[in-house]
């Protein structure tokens, strides 16, 4: 074993829900929890920093500061006291996107608690994605749907901001309303997508899909293994040689 590998394997103490464990220092919190014997059924989804299921808070002895991270992305540090917050109850309005408008009135009607925001910035400091949460909340209060959508684009809906908001606001549900309004009413339309949806509705892929469903598993595996793969550094206008279904 090289010195580097040895260092990676070195055990460090961490505290999961108050109980002490020793885990290799190279592991993420998620892998460390599994190493310690936890079976993650909730609070674990994509394992790639996308789904937001693994929000985690931690603290170090002697520090006043609450740290946050996604368990699948954050590497353990010695003496961290941690717990996951895989779910936090959140207020969620129900609406029909076809019947609402991208306006301040819509935001205020669906989430009137917006006006309770104290501009304390706790949400921004709680966000593992380093999103300027307070700024997108300010955009929501101004009715600036485009800015709300833009600033919240990377939100993974982990709920950590909501768990700490002194005004009891659910920021991420307001943000997703903003992104839906933006996509529906403000963003330029993707004409090529609309025409492709029409083609699909007309049954363009029906025969091909039926053919695949009638194909033996082994043949499917073979087809899959022989498929043409887009090269990693492909040009933007790359298309496969077989254009039958484009
Ligand atoms: S934590 Fe709540 S009150 Fe504070 S800035 Fe964020 S949304 Fe406003
Ligand atoms: S804005 Fe809130 S819900 Fe979204 S990623 Fe940040 S902390 Fe999580
Ligand atoms: S498991 Fe999906 S973000 Fe961590």
Coordinates of C-alpha atoms and ligand atoms in Angstrom, one line a residue:
X1 CA 0.0 0.0 0.0
X2 CA 1.4 3.4 -1.0
X3 CA 1.7 6.2 1.6
X4 CA -1.2 8.0 -0.1
X5 CA -3.5 4.9 0.0
X6 CA -2.5 4.4 3.7
X7 CA -3.5 8.0 4.5
X8 CA -6.9 7.5 2.8
X9 CA -7.5 4.4 4.9
X10 CA -6.6 6.1 8.2
X11 CA -9.5 6.0 10.6
X12 CA -11.0 9.2 12.0
X13 CA -13.7 9.6 14.7
X14 CA -17.0 11.0 13.7
X15 CA -20.3 11.1 15.7
X16 CA -23.5 10.0 14.0
X17 CA -26.6 11.1 15.9
X18 CA -24.3 11.3 19.0
X19 CA -22.7 7.9 18.7
X20 CA -19.0 7.6 18.0
X21 CA -17.6 5.7 15.1
X22 CA -14.2 5.3 13.4
X23 CA -14.3 5.6 9.6
X24 CA -11.7 5.9 6.8
X25 CA -11.0 9.6 6.3
X26 CA -11.5 9.5 2.6
X27 CA -15.2 8.6 2.8
X28 CA -18.1 10.8 2.1
X29 CA -20.6 11.2 5.0
X30 CA -23.0 8.9 3.2
X31 CA -20.3 6.1 2.7
X32 CA -19.1 6.6 6.2
X33 CA -22.6 6.0 7.6
X34 CA -22.8 2.8 5.6
X35 CA -19.3 1.8 6.8
X36 CA -20.6 2.4 10.3
X37 CA -23.4 -0.1 9.7
X38 CA -26.3 2.2 8.7
X39 CA -28.6 1.0 5.9
X40 CA -29.8 4.1 4.0
X41 CA -33.3 3.6 2.9
X42 CA -34.4 7.2 3.2
X43 CA -32.1 10.2 2.9
X44 CA -30.2 8.7 0.0
X45 CA -31.2 8.9 -3.7
X46 CA -28.9 9.8 -6.6
X47 CA -25.6 9.7 -4.7
X48 CA -24.4 12.3 -7.1
X49 CA -25.4 15.7 -5.6
X50 CA -28.6 16.1 -7.7
X51 CA -31.6 14.8 -5.8
X52 CA -31.3 16.7 -2.6
X53 CA -32.3 13.7 -0.4
X54 CA -29.2 13.7 1.8
X55 CA -29.2 17.1 3.5
X56 CA -26.9 16.9 6.5
X57 CA -26.0 19.2 9.4
X58 CA -22.9 19.0 11.5
X59 CA -20.9 20.8 14.0
X60 CA -17.4 20.5 15.5
X61 CA -16.7 20.6 19.3
X62 CA -16.1 24.1 20.5
X63 CA -17.6 25.7 17.5
X64 CA -20.9 27.7 17.6
X65 CA -21.3 27.2 13.8
X66 CA -23.8 24.8 12.2
X67 CA -22.3 23.4 9.0
X68 CA -24.3 22.0 6.2
X69 CA -23.6 19.6 3.3
X70 CA -25.0 16.9 1.1
X71 CA -24.0 13.6 2.7
X72 CA -23.1 12.1 -0.7
X73 CA -20.7 15.0 -1.6
X74 CA -19.2 16.0 1.7
X75 CA -16.1 14.1 2.9
X76 CA -15.9 13.3 6.7
X77 CA -13.7 15.4 9.0
X78 CA -12.4 14.3 12.4
X79 CA -14.8 14.9 15.2
X80 CA -17.8 16.1 13.2
X81 CA -21.1 15.6 15.0
X82 CA -23.6 15.0 12.3
X83 CA -27.2 14.1 11.6
X84 CA -29.1 13.9 8.4
X85 CA -32.3 15.8 7.8
X86 CA -33.7 13.8 4.9
X87 CA -37.2 15.4 5.2
X88 CA -38.5 18.6 6.6
X89 CA -42.2 19.4 6.5
X90 CA -42.8 22.1 4.0
X91 CA -45.8 24.3 3.0
X92 CA -46.7 23.6 -0.6
X93 CA -49.5 25.4 -2.6
X94 CA -51.5 23.6 -5.2
X95 CA -52.0 25.5 -8.5
X96 CA -52.8 24.9 -12.2
X97 CA -49.9 26.4 -14.1
X98 CA -52.2 27.0 -17.1
X99 CA -54.4 29.3 -15.0
X100 CA -51.8 31.5 -13.2
X101 CA -49.7 34.4 -14.4
X102 CA -46.0 35.2 -13.8
X103 CA -46.7 38.1 -11.5
X104 CA -46.2 39.4 -8.0
X105 CA -49.9 38.8 -7.3
X106 CA -49.5 35.1 -8.1
X107 CA -46.5 34.7 -5.7
X108 CA -48.3 36.6 -2.9
X109 CA -51.5 34.7 -3.3
X110 CA -49.9 31.3 -3.3
X111 CA -47.2 32.0 -0.7
X112 CA -48.4 35.1 1.4
X113 CA -45.8 34.1 4.0
X114 CA -43.2 35.5 1.7
X115 CA -43.8 38.9 3.4
X116 CA -42.6 37.4 6.7
X117 CA -39.0 37.2 5.4
X118 CA -36.7 39.1 7.8
X119 CA -33.8 39.2 5.3
X120 CA -31.7 37.5 8.0
X121 CA -29.7 35.5 5.4
X122 CA -29.8 32.3 7.4
X123 CA -31.2 30.5 4.4
X124 CA -28.2 31.4 2.3
X125 CA -25.8 30.3 5.0
X126 CA -27.7 27.0 5.2
X127 CA -27.6 26.1 1.6
X128 CA -25.2 23.2 0.6
X129 CA -25.4 24.4 -3.0
X130 CA -24.1 27.8 -2.2
X131 CA -27.2 29.5 -3.6
X132 CA -28.0 33.1 -2.7
X133 CA -31.3 32.0 -1.2
X134 CA -32.1 35.3 0.5
X135 CA -31.5 37.1 -2.9
X136 CA -34.0 34.8 -4.7
X137 CA -36.4 35.4 -1.9
X138 CA -36.0 39.1 -2.4
X139 CA -36.6 38.6 -6.1
X140 CA -39.8 36.7 -5.2
X141 CA -41.0 39.6 -3.0
X142 CA -40.4 42.0 -5.9
X143 CA -42.3 39.7 -8.2
X144 CA -39.2 39.3 -10.4
X145 CA -40.0 35.8 -11.6
X146 CA -37.0 35.7 -14.1
X147 CA -34.5 36.6 -11.4
X148 CA -36.1 34.1 -9.0
X149 CA -35.8 31.4 -11.5
X150 CA -32.3 32.3 -12.4
X151 CA -30.9 32.5 -8.9
X152 CA -32.6 29.3 -7.7
X153 CA -31.7 27.2 -10.8
X154 CA -29.3 24.9 -8.9
X155 CA -31.6 24.2 -6.0
X156 CA -31.8 20.5 -5.2
X157 CA -34.8 21.0 -2.8
X158 CA -32.9 19.5 0.1
X159 CA -35.0 21.7 2.5
X160 CA -32.1 22.8 4.8
X161 CA -32.9 26.4 4.2
X162 CA -36.5 25.7 5.2
X163 CA -35.4 23.9 8.4
X164 CA -33.7 27.0 9.7
X165 CA -35.8 29.9 8.5
X166 CA -37.0 31.9 11.5
X167 CA -40.0 33.1 9.4
X168 CA -41.0 29.6 8.7
X169 CA -41.0 30.0 4.9
X170 CA -40.5 27.2 2.5
X171 CA -38.0 28.8 0.1
X172 CA -37.6 26.0 -2.4
X173 CA -41.3 25.6 -3.1
X174 CA -41.5 29.3 -3.9
X175 CA -38.4 28.9 -6.1
X176 CA -39.9 26.0 -8.1
X177 CA -43.1 28.0 -8.6
X178 CA -40.8 30.8 -10.0
X179 CA -39.0 28.3 -12.3
X180 CA -42.3 26.9 -13.5
X181 CA -43.8 30.3 -14.3
X182 CA -40.6 31.3 -16.0
X183 CA -40.5 28.2 -18.2
X184 CA -44.2 28.5 -19.0
X185 CA -44.5 32.2 -19.7
X186 CA -41.2 33.9 -20.1
X187 CA -38.5 31.6 -21.5
X188 CA -38.2 31.5 -25.3
X189 CA -40.1 28.5 -26.7
X190 CA -38.1 25.5 -27.8
X191 CA -39.8 25.1 -31.2
X192 CA -37.9 22.0 -32.1
X193 CA -39.0 20.3 -28.9
X194 CA -42.7 21.2 -29.6
X195 CA -42.5 19.7 -33.1
X196 CA -40.8 16.6 -31.7
X197 CA -43.6 16.2 -29.1
X198 CA -46.1 16.4 -31.9
X199 CA -44.2 13.7 -33.8
X200 CA -44.2 11.5 -30.7
X201 CA -47.9 12.0 -30.2
X202 CA -48.5 11.1 -33.9
X203 CA -46.9 7.7 -33.1
X204 CA -43.5 8.1 -34.8
X205 CA -41.8 5.8 -32.3
X206 CA -44.7 3.4 -31.8
X207 CA -43.4 0.7 -34.1
X208 CA -39.9 0.9 -32.9
X209 CA -40.9 0.6 -29.3
X210 CA -43.2 -2.3 -30.0
X211 CA -40.4 -4.0 -31.8
X212 CA -38.1 -3.6 -28.8
X213 CA -40.8 -4.9 -26.4
X214 CA -41.0 -8.0 -28.6
X215 CA -37.2 -8.6 -28.6
X216 CA -35.5 -11.3 -26.5
X217 CA -33.5 -10.0 -23.6
X218 CA -30.2 -11.3 -24.9
X219 CA -30.7 -9.6 -28.3
X220 CA -31.5 -6.4 -26.5
X221 CA -28.3 -6.6 -24.5
X222 CA -26.4 -7.2 -27.7
X223 CA -28.0 -4.2 -29.4
X224 CA -27.3 -2.1 -26.4
X225 CA -23.6 -3.1 -26.3
X226 CA -23.2 -2.4 -30.0
X227 CA -25.0 1.0 -30.0
X228 CA -23.3 4.0 -31.4
X229 CA -22.1 6.1 -28.5
X230 CA -21.6 9.9 -28.7
X231 CA -17.9 10.6 -28.3
X232 CA -17.0 12.5 -25.1
X233 CA -15.6 15.5 -27.0
X234 CA -18.3 15.5 -29.7
X235 CA -19.1 18.7 -31.6
X236 CA -22.3 20.4 -30.7
X237 CA -23.9 19.3 -34.0
X238 CA -22.9 15.6 -33.6
X239 CA -25.5 13.2 -34.9
X240 CA -25.4 9.4 -35.0
X241 CA -24.8 7.6 -38.3
X242 CA -28.2 6.0 -38.2
X243 CA -30.6 8.9 -38.4
X244 CA -33.8 6.9 -38.8
X245 CA -35.3 8.1 -35.5
X246 CA -34.0 11.7 -35.4
Ligands
LIG1 S1 -34.0 32.4 6.5 FE1 -36.1 33.0 6.1 S2 -36.4 35.0 7.0 FE2 -34.2 34.7 6.8 S3 -33.7 35.6 4.8 FE3 -34.1 33.4 4.4 S4 -36.3 33.4 3.9 FE4 -35.9 35.3 4.9
LIG2 S1 -32.2 26.7 -1.7 FE1 -32.8 25.5 0.1 S2 -33.7 23.6 -0.7 FE2 -32.5 24.6 -2.4 S3 -30.5 23.6 -2.3 FE3 -30.4 25.5 -1.1 S4 -30.8 24.8 1.0 FE4 -31.5 23.2 -0.3
LIG3 S1 -28.1 11.3 -2.6 FE1 -28.9 12.7 -4.1 S2 -28.0 14.6 -3.5 FE2 -27.1 13.2 -2.1

